[in-house]
């Protein structure tokens, strides 16, 4: 296939979920709706794998599969420009694969008003794919918001306990974050003089004529706190555990797994290369916030959780700390490690959210104190859960291991003290992870559980749960055993040729 | 006005230039005649006639869009025709058409005489068109007063409702006050500028060019500055800018829903069109004063509108108070446009997105109003998504666009205004605007929540079904197209931006 057909495929991958969502919104009968939705979940995943195979090894940080559509704001340098580089390709694949798993899971769920549920999920999926395939930073933001809005609605309608409060809180926090980052992006556009939101043009322009250090500092600050709120940087994280606790499982999978990576991705693709001096000025504050706040404080908070879903929410906030630390090192190894870690965390947290819901279906509770001994009744579920927990802790063999390892290696050059804090985080996550697995699946079962199981005997994972879990687990193992799938392209993009990195700790 | 001016006007009576306004005025008179001529059973066709007149004007305007009378003065300089004026004419025609469609739902239910309503709407529309093309303070004031007097009648149209009468009285008193202030300003300008010169056309202190010329030569003239500020105060009343917003909540709640929509969209847009003309043409030399004054107004308007809307449960008041906040965003754009030329295009883009979204919301509200048009509370939206999914979807899109949530049109409007403000270096104001966007999310989201989220109650009582008028085929099509345009403009701005932004 030639370049233009690949570009077309990329467009189709994004357009299909959105068009199917539109068709469902216009009143497609349920029978067709579910079938079309299934196609719209599978199709982007196939395209993602195909594009990954087509991706040239010598691409550097150049974008491939490029296409451009003027939507009417060409005068402002805004155009729908799509393409993938070494950093966005792994994220695009992550979105496609987690989207596929969440979609299969949603299709077989018995959600009330399934059609609207699927429609929102498809909008989310289309938005996510568009976010990571956008070369134009305006559309990058735009697609993110497109994916974000359905989350609020899904939490508000299908959410669990406290859904109204959770939806409201998420909406307000994430709007604040999004507005701050939008102003940051407008500031880059206006100050650069490039008259374009195109990332390639902006990079070239700002590499030749960097902004003043003061301007870089305040714009980076805007982006850091804006994106930071979206990623749940401590202390702006409080929406996340609450939101994930209340969100329906497919939405939580896509949001925690993929959408939350938007901010990290934005820092790596936009903030670091365009504002290197700003990044240098903010590196230490960012690292301290991440290490002390996200890793240490939230780590202890996670240990104290009794609610399984809340615990996963907090653990996700904690793991974002590693990602921020990797970014704060401003090194190729660190940021490359973050790309790996983003993919790994996305897959593992989606897997765990899915399994937590499966546990809830069988035990009718999220309270871990009321569970126990489920492994005897549901061995496959237990096996998946333990595997997911191991991945999340960073056991070798899973993708997370490589991500964390590279982040720690680069962090050592930055600050040995913070590395010690970060490694203490691994112990903390082992404590809560293993304890959760032990409480839920092993030991004697509680009275509550016995009553529930007497009424509804537990069955092991159904295929509709097993298949998406398997997809995620296999992806975790593939990257775990063969991290080159991601790291080669990502490192090439981060190393060459623009100085994406300020502190060259890691050219070796 | 002296006889020379009248004579000159008579010699330059290019009636063809105001053909759209003439059609509307004649149609308004025609409607009144039709009421007498037609038998009572045929009266139901009168609203259709009004809509047809508006539609004909709209088609005519679009067909002759760029060519007719462009950049020329007519009627001895009373009027000046340019592209913003044409854009405004299209805007007013579309908004009045939508007001008529809302009225077709509300008026039959209230058993009120209908003909006068449509006639007045047509007259106001024609006056709005003349207002934005006026080039002379006498023309300006006459057009403005025609609009205002029309609204005095429309606001108190439901004369057997106490709240409506109260609204009418409040609008009358505050409106008269604002007219007086504005007139005082015009007189001051005249006093400062006015002189009689020989030779062809007589120049007076009423002509926009003459006033601008005077202010350019005497930027420190106290009377001139005071006059300009008083005229702007009068415009501030129309757009609902702080501190002239005091009438809005009561009048918006008391007025019949179509009139509220007309005030919110048509009257506000007319105010902004005039403001842009004044700021760019007439008072342009006073830039150093205008920027701080307008910035302060914008900040106060934004904060007042959003904070006061937070605890609002009546949807009509909510639209009013949130409309004040939109006036704040638009003022931000107007302030930016003093230094960034393309920003006035952004203001128009915002106005169009605001019109599509507001009209969709008012359209839904009109269908949901019960017997008492003034009592439309958020509680009435429980179960809306379950009982009326179409109306609930249109409402969600409209409210979402007003809140500026991407990918809806309202977001693009806000984005352009913010970009203009950034380019104009209005950083403090921009920060306030950002805070206000976040505040606004709270109350707009509360509305969507009321319509959608409350529907899925886990257990307990089920509220009564939403009393609603079934939308007619035309109104369904109109609401659907408003929603569709609001979504499409979020993705694809080509048709509107090519026209407004010139970039």
PDB file of N, CA, C and O in Angstrom, chain A residues 70-73 75-76 112-113 138 141-142 145-146 149 152-153 156-157 163-164 168 171-172 175-176 179 182-183 186-187 189-191 195, chain B residues 342 385-386 405-407 411-412 415-416 418-419 422-423 427 430 434 437-438 441-442 445 449 452-454 456 490-494 497 501 503:
ATOM      1  N   UNK A  70      -8.611  21.455   5.635  1.00  0.00           N
ATOM      2  CA  UNK A  70      -8.876  22.781   6.181  1.00  0.00           C
ATOM      3  C   UNK A  70     -10.336  22.836   6.615  1.00  0.00           C
ATOM      4  O   UNK A  70     -11.240  22.604   5.828  1.00  0.00           O
ATOM      5  N   UNK A  71     -10.551  23.137   7.896  1.00  0.00           N
ATOM      6  CA  UNK A  71     -11.927  23.141   8.387  1.00  0.00           C
ATOM      7  C   UNK A  71     -12.529  24.530   8.394  1.00  0.00           C
ATOM      8  O   UNK A  71     -13.654  24.708   8.798  1.00  0.00           O
ATOM      9  N   UNK A  72     -11.776  25.525   7.981  1.00  0.00           N
ATOM     10  CA  UNK A  72     -12.356  26.865   7.931  1.00  0.00           C
ATOM     11  C   UNK A  72     -11.606  27.840   8.806  1.00  0.00           C
ATOM     12  O   UNK A  72     -11.900  29.018   8.807  1.00  0.00           O
ATOM     13  N   UNK A  73     -10.644  27.360   9.598  1.00  0.00           N
ATOM     14  CA  UNK A  73      -9.850  28.275  10.404  1.00  0.00           C
ATOM     15  C   UNK A  73      -8.407  28.269   9.913  1.00  0.00           C
ATOM     16  O   UNK A  73      -7.479  28.461  10.697  1.00  0.00           O
ATOM     17  N   UNK A  75      -6.931  30.394   8.349  1.00  0.00           N
ATOM     18  CA  UNK A  75      -6.333  31.696   8.590  1.00  0.00           C
ATOM     19  C   UNK A  75      -5.629  31.785   9.930  1.00  0.00           C
ATOM     20  O   UNK A  75      -4.733  32.597  10.133  1.00  0.00           O
ATOM     21  N   UNK A  76      -6.040  30.961  10.856  1.00  0.00           N
ATOM     22  CA  UNK A  76      -5.390  30.915  12.154  1.00  0.00           C
ATOM     23  C   UNK A  76      -4.376  29.787  12.235  1.00  0.00           C
ATOM     24  O   UNK A  76      -3.900  29.446  13.314  1.00  0.00           O
ATOM     25  N   UNK A 112     -28.327  -0.469  31.012  1.00  0.00           N
ATOM     26  CA  UNK A 112     -29.611   0.088  30.634  1.00  0.00           C
ATOM     27  C   UNK A 112     -29.380   1.082  29.501  1.00  0.00           C
ATOM     28  O   UNK A 112     -28.389   1.811  29.500  1.00  0.00           O
ATOM     29  N   UNK A 113     -30.276   1.149  28.543  1.00  0.00           N
ATOM     30  CA  UNK A 113     -30.089   2.029  27.383  1.00  0.00           C
ATOM     31  C   UNK A 113     -28.742   1.774  26.706  1.00  0.00           C
ATOM     32  O   UNK A 113     -27.910   2.680  26.566  1.00  0.00           O
ATOM     33  N   UNK A 138      -4.154  22.218  18.086  1.00  0.00           N
ATOM     34  CA  UNK A 138      -5.526  22.592  18.410  1.00  0.00           C
ATOM     35  C   UNK A 138      -6.432  21.365  18.352  1.00  0.00           C
ATOM     36  O   UNK A 138      -7.233  21.118  19.253  1.00  0.00           O
ATOM     37  N   UNK A 141      -6.117  19.029  21.250  1.00  0.00           N
ATOM     38  CA  UNK A 141      -6.941  19.439  22.385  1.00  0.00           C
ATOM     39  C   UNK A 141      -8.416  19.122  22.127  1.00  0.00           C
ATOM     40  O   UNK A 141      -9.130  18.592  22.973  1.00  0.00           O
ATOM     41  N   UNK A 142      -8.834  19.443  20.913  1.00  0.00           N
ATOM     42  CA  UNK A 142     -10.235  19.290  20.522  1.00  0.00           C
ATOM     43  C   UNK A 142     -10.698  17.842  20.672  1.00  0.00           C
ATOM     44  O   UNK A 142     -11.733  17.547  21.263  1.00  0.00           O
ATOM     45  N   UNK A 145     -11.118  16.737  24.242  1.00  0.00           N
ATOM     46  CA  UNK A 145     -12.368  17.164  24.860  1.00  0.00           C
ATOM     47  C   UNK A 145     -13.530  16.318  24.345  1.00  0.00           C
ATOM     48  O   UNK A 145     -14.440  15.984  25.093  1.00  0.00           O
ATOM     49  N   UNK A 146     -13.447  15.973  23.069  1.00  0.00           N
ATOM     50  CA  UNK A 146     -14.491  15.132  22.480  1.00  0.00           C
ATOM     51  C   UNK A 146     -14.579  13.810  23.227  1.00  0.00           C
ATOM     52  O   UNK A 146     -15.653  13.262  23.453  1.00  0.00           O
ATOM     53  N   UNK A 149     -15.945  14.540  27.251  1.00  0.00           N
ATOM     54  CA  UNK A 149     -17.340  14.846  27.579  1.00  0.00           C
ATOM     55  C   UNK A 149     -18.157  13.571  27.847  1.00  0.00           C
ATOM     56  O   UNK A 149     -18.911  13.513  28.817  1.00  0.00           O
ATOM     57  N   UNK A 152     -18.101  12.303  31.486  1.00  0.00           N
ATOM     58  CA  UNK A 152     -18.967  12.953  32.476  1.00  0.00           C
ATOM     59  C   UNK A 152     -20.377  12.380  32.390  1.00  0.00           C
ATOM     60  O   UNK A 152     -21.004  12.069  33.403  1.00  0.00           O
ATOM     61  N   UNK A 153     -20.856  12.266  31.154  1.00  0.00           N
ATOM     62  CA  UNK A 153     -22.234  11.815  30.977  1.00  0.00           C
ATOM     63  C   UNK A 153     -22.371  10.374  31.456  1.00  0.00           C
ATOM     64  O   UNK A 153     -23.330  10.013  32.136  1.00  0.00           O
ATOM     65  N   UNK A 156     -22.372  10.270  35.094  1.00  0.00           N
ATOM     66  CA  UNK A 156     -23.618  10.840  35.604  1.00  0.00           C
ATOM     67  C   UNK A 156     -24.804   9.909  35.449  1.00  0.00           C
ATOM     68  O   UNK A 156     -25.689   9.874  36.296  1.00  0.00           O
ATOM     69  N   UNK A 157     -24.854   9.154  34.358  1.00  0.00           N
ATOM     70  CA  UNK A 157     -26.039   8.326  34.119  1.00  0.00           C
ATOM     71  C   UNK A 157     -25.855   6.902  34.627  1.00  0.00           C
ATOM     72  O   UNK A 157     -26.708   6.369  35.333  1.00  0.00           O
ATOM     73  N   UNK A 163     -22.700   9.193  42.167  1.00  0.00           N
ATOM     74  CA  UNK A 163     -22.379   9.523  40.779  1.00  0.00           C
ATOM     75  C   UNK A 163     -22.590  10.982  40.451  1.00  0.00           C
ATOM     76  O   UNK A 163     -21.833  11.574  39.687  1.00  0.00           O
ATOM     77  N   UNK A 164     -23.619  11.593  41.064  1.00  0.00           N
ATOM     78  CA  UNK A 164     -23.855  13.003  40.759  1.00  0.00           C
ATOM     79  C   UNK A 164     -22.710  13.871  41.222  1.00  0.00           C
ATOM     80  O   UNK A 164     -22.218  14.729  40.487  1.00  0.00           O
ATOM     81  N   UNK A 168     -19.984  15.843  38.781  1.00  0.00           N
ATOM     82  CA  UNK A 168     -19.812  17.284  38.902  1.00  0.00           C
ATOM     83  C   UNK A 168     -18.357  17.632  39.212  1.00  0.00           C
ATOM     84  O   UNK A 168     -17.777  18.535  38.612  1.00  0.00           O
ATOM     85  N   UNK A 171     -16.145  17.032  36.230  1.00  0.00           N
ATOM     86  CA  UNK A 171     -16.364  18.038  35.194  1.00  0.00           C
ATOM     87  C   UNK A 171     -15.629  19.324  35.539  1.00  0.00           C
ATOM     88  O   UNK A 171     -14.934  19.902  34.702  1.00  0.00           O
ATOM     89  N   UNK A 172     -15.774  19.764  36.785  1.00  0.00           N
ATOM     90  CA  UNK A 172     -15.178  21.052  37.137  1.00  0.00           C
ATOM     91  C   UNK A 172     -13.646  20.963  37.149  1.00  0.00           C
ATOM     92  O   UNK A 172     -12.967  21.792  36.545  1.00  0.00           O
ATOM     93  N   UNK A 175     -12.389  20.549  33.587  1.00  0.00           N
ATOM     94  CA  UNK A 175     -12.551  21.762  32.793  1.00  0.00           C
ATOM     95  C   UNK A 175     -11.473  22.773  33.157  1.00  0.00           C
ATOM     96  O   UNK A 175     -10.902  23.430  32.275  1.00  0.00           O
ATOM     97  N   UNK A 176     -11.199  22.903  34.452  1.00  0.00           N
ATOM     98  CA  UNK A 176     -10.135  23.829  34.858  1.00  0.00           C
ATOM     99  C   UNK A 176      -8.826  23.418  34.181  1.00  0.00           C
ATOM    100  O   UNK A 176      -8.129  24.244  33.571  1.00  0.00           O
ATOM    101  N   UNK A 179      -8.923  24.141  30.457  1.00  0.00           N
ATOM    102  CA  UNK A 179      -8.855  25.565  30.127  1.00  0.00           C
ATOM    103  C   UNK A 179      -7.423  26.088  30.297  1.00  0.00           C
ATOM    104  O   UNK A 179      -6.932  26.846  29.464  1.00  0.00           O
ATOM    105  N   UNK A 182      -5.454  24.925  27.456  1.00  0.00           N
ATOM    106  CA  UNK A 182      -5.845  25.616  26.216  1.00  0.00           C
ATOM    107  C   UNK A 182      -5.175  26.988  26.138  1.00  0.00           C
ATOM    108  O   UNK A 182      -4.648  27.377  25.092  1.00  0.00           O
ATOM    109  N   UNK A 183      -5.196  27.704  27.273  1.00  0.00           N
ATOM    110  CA  UNK A 183      -4.560  29.021  27.264  1.00  0.00           C
ATOM    111  C   UNK A 183      -3.059  28.861  26.991  1.00  0.00           C
ATOM    112  O   UNK A 183      -2.458  29.660  26.254  1.00  0.00           O
ATOM    113  N   UNK A 186      -2.712  28.365  23.294  1.00  0.00           N
ATOM    114  CA  UNK A 186      -2.924  29.637  22.579  1.00  0.00           C
ATOM    115  C   UNK A 186      -1.700  30.536  22.755  1.00  0.00           C
ATOM    116  O   UNK A 186      -1.261  31.210  21.824  1.00  0.00           O
ATOM    117  N   UNK A 187      -1.136  30.499  23.973  1.00  0.00           N
ATOM    118  CA  UNK A 187       0.041  31.328  24.232  1.00  0.00           C
ATOM    119  C   UNK A 187       1.193  30.910  23.334  1.00  0.00           C
ATOM    120  O   UNK A 187       1.876  31.763  22.756  1.00  0.00           O
ATOM    121  N   UNK A 189       0.997  29.485  20.432  1.00  0.00           N
ATOM    122  CA  UNK A 189       0.655  29.906  19.067  1.00  0.00           C
ATOM    123  C   UNK A 189       0.921  31.394  18.877  1.00  0.00           C
ATOM    124  O   UNK A 189       1.586  31.814  17.928  1.00  0.00           O
ATOM    125  N   UNK A 190       0.393  32.195  19.802  1.00  0.00           N
ATOM    126  CA  UNK A 190       0.496  33.642  19.619  1.00  0.00           C
ATOM    127  C   UNK A 190       1.937  34.121  19.736  1.00  0.00           C
ATOM    128  O   UNK A 190       2.391  34.951  18.956  1.00  0.00           O
ATOM    129  N   UNK A 191       2.646  33.584  20.750  1.00  0.00           N
ATOM    130  CA  UNK A 191       3.993  34.092  21.003  1.00  0.00           C
ATOM    131  C   UNK A 191       5.006  33.599  19.971  1.00  0.00           C
ATOM    132  O   UNK A 191       6.013  34.256  19.730  1.00  0.00           O
ATOM    133  N   UNK A 195       2.124  31.496  13.369  1.00  0.00           N
ATOM    134  CA  UNK A 195       0.823  31.582  12.719  1.00  0.00           C
ATOM    135  C   UNK A 195       0.290  30.207  12.380  1.00  0.00           C
ATOM    136  O   UNK A 195      -0.379  30.028  11.368  1.00  0.00           O
TER     137      UNK A 195
ATOM    138  N   UNK B 342      -9.180  41.584  13.435  1.00  0.00           N
ATOM    139  CA  UNK B 342     -10.048  40.456  13.094  1.00  0.00           C
ATOM    140  C   UNK B 342     -11.000  40.089  14.221  1.00  0.00           C
ATOM    141  O   UNK B 342     -11.926  39.294  14.053  1.00  0.00           O
ATOM    142  N   UNK B 385     -35.364  13.247  29.580  1.00  0.00           N
ATOM    143  CA  UNK B 385     -34.644  12.350  28.672  1.00  0.00           C
ATOM    144  C   UNK B 385     -35.434  11.081  28.426  1.00  0.00           C
ATOM    145  O   UNK B 385     -35.350  10.492  27.353  1.00  0.00           O
ATOM    146  N   UNK B 386     -36.181  10.664  29.424  1.00  0.00           N
ATOM    147  CA  UNK B 386     -36.930   9.422  29.262  1.00  0.00           C
ATOM    148  C   UNK B 386     -38.193   9.656  28.427  1.00  0.00           C
ATOM    149  O   UNK B 386     -38.515   8.869  27.541  1.00  0.00           O
ATOM    150  N   UNK B 405     -18.610  23.846  25.495  1.00  0.00           N
ATOM    151  CA  UNK B 405     -17.976  22.535  25.559  1.00  0.00           C
ATOM    152  C   UNK B 405     -17.636  22.088  24.146  1.00  0.00           C
ATOM    153  O   UNK B 405     -18.499  22.076  23.279  1.00  0.00           O
ATOM    154  N   UNK B 406     -16.372  21.755  23.865  1.00  0.00           N
ATOM    155  CA  UNK B 406     -16.069  21.225  22.542  1.00  0.00           C
ATOM    156  C   UNK B 406     -16.707  19.855  22.391  1.00  0.00           C
ATOM    157  O   UNK B 406     -16.893  19.192  23.399  1.00  0.00           O
ATOM    158  N   UNK B 407     -17.078  19.400  21.254  1.00  0.00           N
ATOM    159  CA  UNK B 407     -16.847  19.984  19.940  1.00  0.00           C
ATOM    160  C   UNK B 407     -18.019  20.819  19.452  1.00  0.00           C
ATOM    161  O   UNK B 407     -18.301  20.806  18.269  1.00  0.00           O
ATOM    162  N   UNK B 411     -17.950  26.500  21.713  1.00  0.00           N
ATOM    163  CA  UNK B 411     -16.530  26.416  22.068  1.00  0.00           C
ATOM    164  C   UNK B 411     -15.688  27.191  21.063  1.00  0.00           C
ATOM    165  O   UNK B 411     -14.765  27.926  21.442  1.00  0.00           O
ATOM    166  N   UNK B 412     -16.009  27.043  19.776  1.00  0.00           N
ATOM    167  CA  UNK B 412     -15.225  27.742  18.764  1.00  0.00           C
ATOM    168  C   UNK B 412     -15.382  29.252  18.934  1.00  0.00           C
ATOM    169  O   UNK B 412     -14.427  30.009  18.775  1.00  0.00           O
ATOM    170  N   UNK B 415     -13.254  30.188  21.806  1.00  0.00           N
ATOM    171  CA  UNK B 415     -11.842  30.050  21.439  1.00  0.00           C
ATOM    172  C   UNK B 415     -11.354  31.270  20.661  1.00  0.00           C
ATOM    173  O   UNK B 415     -10.308  31.840  20.964  1.00  0.00           O
ATOM    174  N   UNK B 416     -12.152  31.668  19.662  1.00  0.00           N
ATOM    175  CA  UNK B 416     -11.725  32.804  18.828  1.00  0.00           C
ATOM    176  C   UNK B 416     -11.635  34.074  19.662  1.00  0.00           C
ATOM    177  O   UNK B 416     -10.690  34.851  19.531  1.00  0.00           O
ATOM    178  N   UNK B 418     -11.073  34.252  22.853  1.00  0.00           N
ATOM    179  CA  UNK B 418      -9.914  34.134  23.744  1.00  0.00           C
ATOM    180  C   UNK B 418      -8.613  34.390  22.987  1.00  0.00           C
ATOM    181  O   UNK B 418      -7.692  35.024  23.494  1.00  0.00           O
ATOM    182  N   UNK B 419      -8.555  33.850  21.761  1.00  0.00           N
ATOM    183  CA  UNK B 419      -7.336  34.068  20.975  1.00  0.00           C
ATOM    184  C   UNK B 419      -7.144  35.552  20.696  1.00  0.00           C
ATOM    185  O   UNK B 419      -6.030  36.081  20.783  1.00  0.00           O
ATOM    186  N   UNK B 422      -5.973  37.210  23.786  1.00  0.00           N
ATOM    187  CA  UNK B 422      -4.557  36.927  24.050  1.00  0.00           C
ATOM    188  C   UNK B 422      -3.691  37.803  23.159  1.00  0.00           C
ATOM    189  O   UNK B 422      -2.699  38.372  23.610  1.00  0.00           O
ATOM    190  N   UNK B 423      -4.094  37.911  21.893  1.00  0.00           N
ATOM    191  CA  UNK B 423      -3.307  38.720  20.973  1.00  0.00           C
ATOM    192  C   UNK B 423      -3.332  40.189  21.384  1.00  0.00           C
ATOM    193  O   UNK B 423      -2.371  40.917  21.178  1.00  0.00           O
ATOM    194  N   UNK B 427      -4.421  40.020  29.451  1.00  0.00           N
ATOM    195  CA  UNK B 427      -4.192  38.789  30.208  1.00  0.00           C
ATOM    196  C   UNK B 427      -5.073  38.671  31.458  1.00  0.00           C
ATOM    197  O   UNK B 427      -5.625  37.614  31.739  1.00  0.00           O
ATOM    198  N   UNK B 430      -8.528  37.884  30.545  1.00  0.00           N
ATOM    199  CA  UNK B 430      -8.594  36.513  30.054  1.00  0.00           C
ATOM    200  C   UNK B 430      -8.642  35.538  31.234  1.00  0.00           C
ATOM    201  O   UNK B 430      -9.421  34.574  31.231  1.00  0.00           O
ATOM    202  N   UNK B 434     -11.554  32.854  32.053  1.00  0.00           N
ATOM    203  CA  UNK B 434     -11.344  31.419  32.233  1.00  0.00           C
ATOM    204  C   UNK B 434     -12.043  30.946  33.509  1.00  0.00           C
ATOM    205  O   UNK B 434     -12.738  29.918  33.513  1.00  0.00           O
ATOM    206  N   UNK B 437     -15.637  30.668  32.801  1.00  0.00           N
ATOM    207  CA  UNK B 437     -16.031  29.478  32.025  1.00  0.00           C
ATOM    208  C   UNK B 437     -16.229  28.309  32.970  1.00  0.00           C
ATOM    209  O   UNK B 437     -17.212  27.558  32.879  1.00  0.00           O
ATOM    210  N   UNK B 438     -15.314  28.187  33.932  1.00  0.00           N
ATOM    211  CA  UNK B 438     -15.411  27.062  34.859  1.00  0.00           C
ATOM    212  C   UNK B 438     -16.661  27.192  35.728  1.00  0.00           C
ATOM    213  O   UNK B 438     -17.387  26.220  35.936  1.00  0.00           O
ATOM    214  N   UNK B 441     -19.709  26.203  33.821  1.00  0.00           N
ATOM    215  CA  UNK B 441     -19.882  24.766  33.639  1.00  0.00           C
ATOM    216  C   UNK B 441     -20.800  24.229  34.737  1.00  0.00           C
ATOM    217  O   UNK B 441     -21.631  23.356  34.501  1.00  0.00           O
ATOM    218  N   UNK B 442     -20.669  24.795  35.940  1.00  0.00           N
ATOM    219  CA  UNK B 442     -21.431  24.275  37.073  1.00  0.00           C
ATOM    220  C   UNK B 442     -22.931  24.405  36.827  1.00  0.00           C
ATOM    221  O   UNK B 442     -23.673  23.436  36.960  1.00  0.00           O
ATOM    222  N   UNK B 445     -24.113  22.593  33.514  1.00  0.00           N
ATOM    223  CA  UNK B 445     -24.080  21.148  33.719  1.00  0.00           C
ATOM    224  C   UNK B 445     -25.255  20.719  34.597  1.00  0.00           C
ATOM    225  O   UNK B 445     -25.839  19.660  34.408  1.00  0.00           O
ATOM    226  N   UNK B 449     -27.832  17.901  33.796  1.00  0.00           N
ATOM    227  CA  UNK B 449     -28.015  16.869  34.819  1.00  0.00           C
ATOM    228  C   UNK B 449     -29.498  16.700  35.125  1.00  0.00           C
ATOM    229  O   UNK B 449     -30.006  15.579  35.220  1.00  0.00           O
ATOM    230  N   UNK B 452     -31.072  14.862  32.184  1.00  0.00           N
ATOM    231  CA  UNK B 452     -30.600  13.535  31.802  1.00  0.00           C
ATOM    232  C   UNK B 452     -30.328  12.600  32.980  1.00  0.00           C
ATOM    233  O   UNK B 452     -30.736  11.451  32.970  1.00  0.00           O
ATOM    234  N   UNK B 453     -29.618  13.120  33.990  1.00  0.00           N
ATOM    235  CA  UNK B 453     -29.128  12.204  35.018  1.00  0.00           C
ATOM    236  C   UNK B 453     -30.209  11.786  36.001  1.00  0.00           C
ATOM    237  O   UNK B 453     -30.219  10.669  36.481  1.00  0.00           O
ATOM    238  N   UNK B 454     -31.104  12.720  36.326  1.00  0.00           N
ATOM    239  CA  UNK B 454     -32.089  12.396  37.346  1.00  0.00           C
ATOM    240  C   UNK B 454     -33.021  11.281  36.855  1.00  0.00           C
ATOM    241  O   UNK B 454     -33.692  10.628  37.632  1.00  0.00           O
ATOM    242  N   UNK B 456     -32.393   8.436  35.668  1.00  0.00           N
ATOM    243  CA  UNK B 456     -32.053   7.083  36.107  1.00  0.00           C
ATOM    244  C   UNK B 456     -32.023   7.036  37.626  1.00  0.00           C
ATOM    245  O   UNK B 456     -30.970   7.084  38.238  1.00  0.00           O
ATOM    246  N   UNK B 490     -18.982  23.237  15.181  1.00  0.00           N
ATOM    247  CA  UNK B 490     -17.881  22.900  16.064  1.00  0.00           C
ATOM    248  C   UNK B 490     -16.754  22.219  15.306  1.00  0.00           C
ATOM    249  O   UNK B 490     -15.573  22.421  15.596  1.00  0.00           O
ATOM    250  N   UNK B 491     -17.122  21.408  14.305  1.00  0.00           N
ATOM    251  CA  UNK B 491     -16.110  20.670  13.543  1.00  0.00           C
ATOM    252  C   UNK B 491     -15.613  21.465  12.348  1.00  0.00           C
ATOM    253  O   UNK B 491     -14.442  21.503  12.052  1.00  0.00           O
ATOM    254  N   UNK B 492     -16.570  22.052  11.663  1.00  0.00           N
ATOM    255  CA  UNK B 492     -16.275  22.570  10.338  1.00  0.00           C
ATOM    256  C   UNK B 492     -16.810  23.988  10.238  1.00  0.00           C
ATOM    257  O   UNK B 492     -18.005  24.212  10.146  1.00  0.00           O
ATOM    258  N   UNK B 493     -15.906  24.971  10.288  1.00  0.00           N
ATOM    259  CA  UNK B 493     -16.350  26.359  10.392  1.00  0.00           C
ATOM    260  C   UNK B 493     -16.323  27.081   9.048  1.00  0.00           C
ATOM    261  O   UNK B 493     -16.676  28.246   8.972  1.00  0.00           O
ATOM    262  N   UNK B 494     -15.914  26.382   8.003  1.00  0.00           N
ATOM    263  CA  UNK B 494     -15.690  27.019   6.699  1.00  0.00           C
ATOM    264  C   UNK B 494     -16.787  28.003   6.274  1.00  0.00           C
ATOM    265  O   UNK B 494     -16.487  29.149   5.971  1.00  0.00           O
ATOM    266  N   UNK B 497     -16.839  31.038   8.817  1.00  0.00           N
ATOM    267  CA  UNK B 497     -15.598  31.759   9.071  1.00  0.00           C
ATOM    268  C   UNK B 497     -15.116  32.492   7.830  1.00  0.00           C
ATOM    269  O   UNK B 497     -14.570  33.588   7.914  1.00  0.00           O
ATOM    270  N   UNK B 501     -14.500  36.179   9.146  1.00  0.00           N
ATOM    271  CA  UNK B 501     -13.190  36.410   9.749  1.00  0.00           C
ATOM    272  C   UNK B 501     -12.176  37.015   8.789  1.00  0.00           C
ATOM    273  O   UNK B 501     -11.215  37.643   9.216  1.00  0.00           O
ATOM    274  N   UNK B 503      -9.773  35.832   7.200  1.00  0.00           N
ATOM    275  CA  UNK B 503      -8.392  35.429   7.456  1.00  0.00           C
ATOM    276  C   UNK B 503      -8.089  34.138   6.742  1.00  0.00           C
ATOM    277  O   UNK B 503      -8.955  33.324   6.608  1.00  0.00           O
TER     278      UNK B 503
END
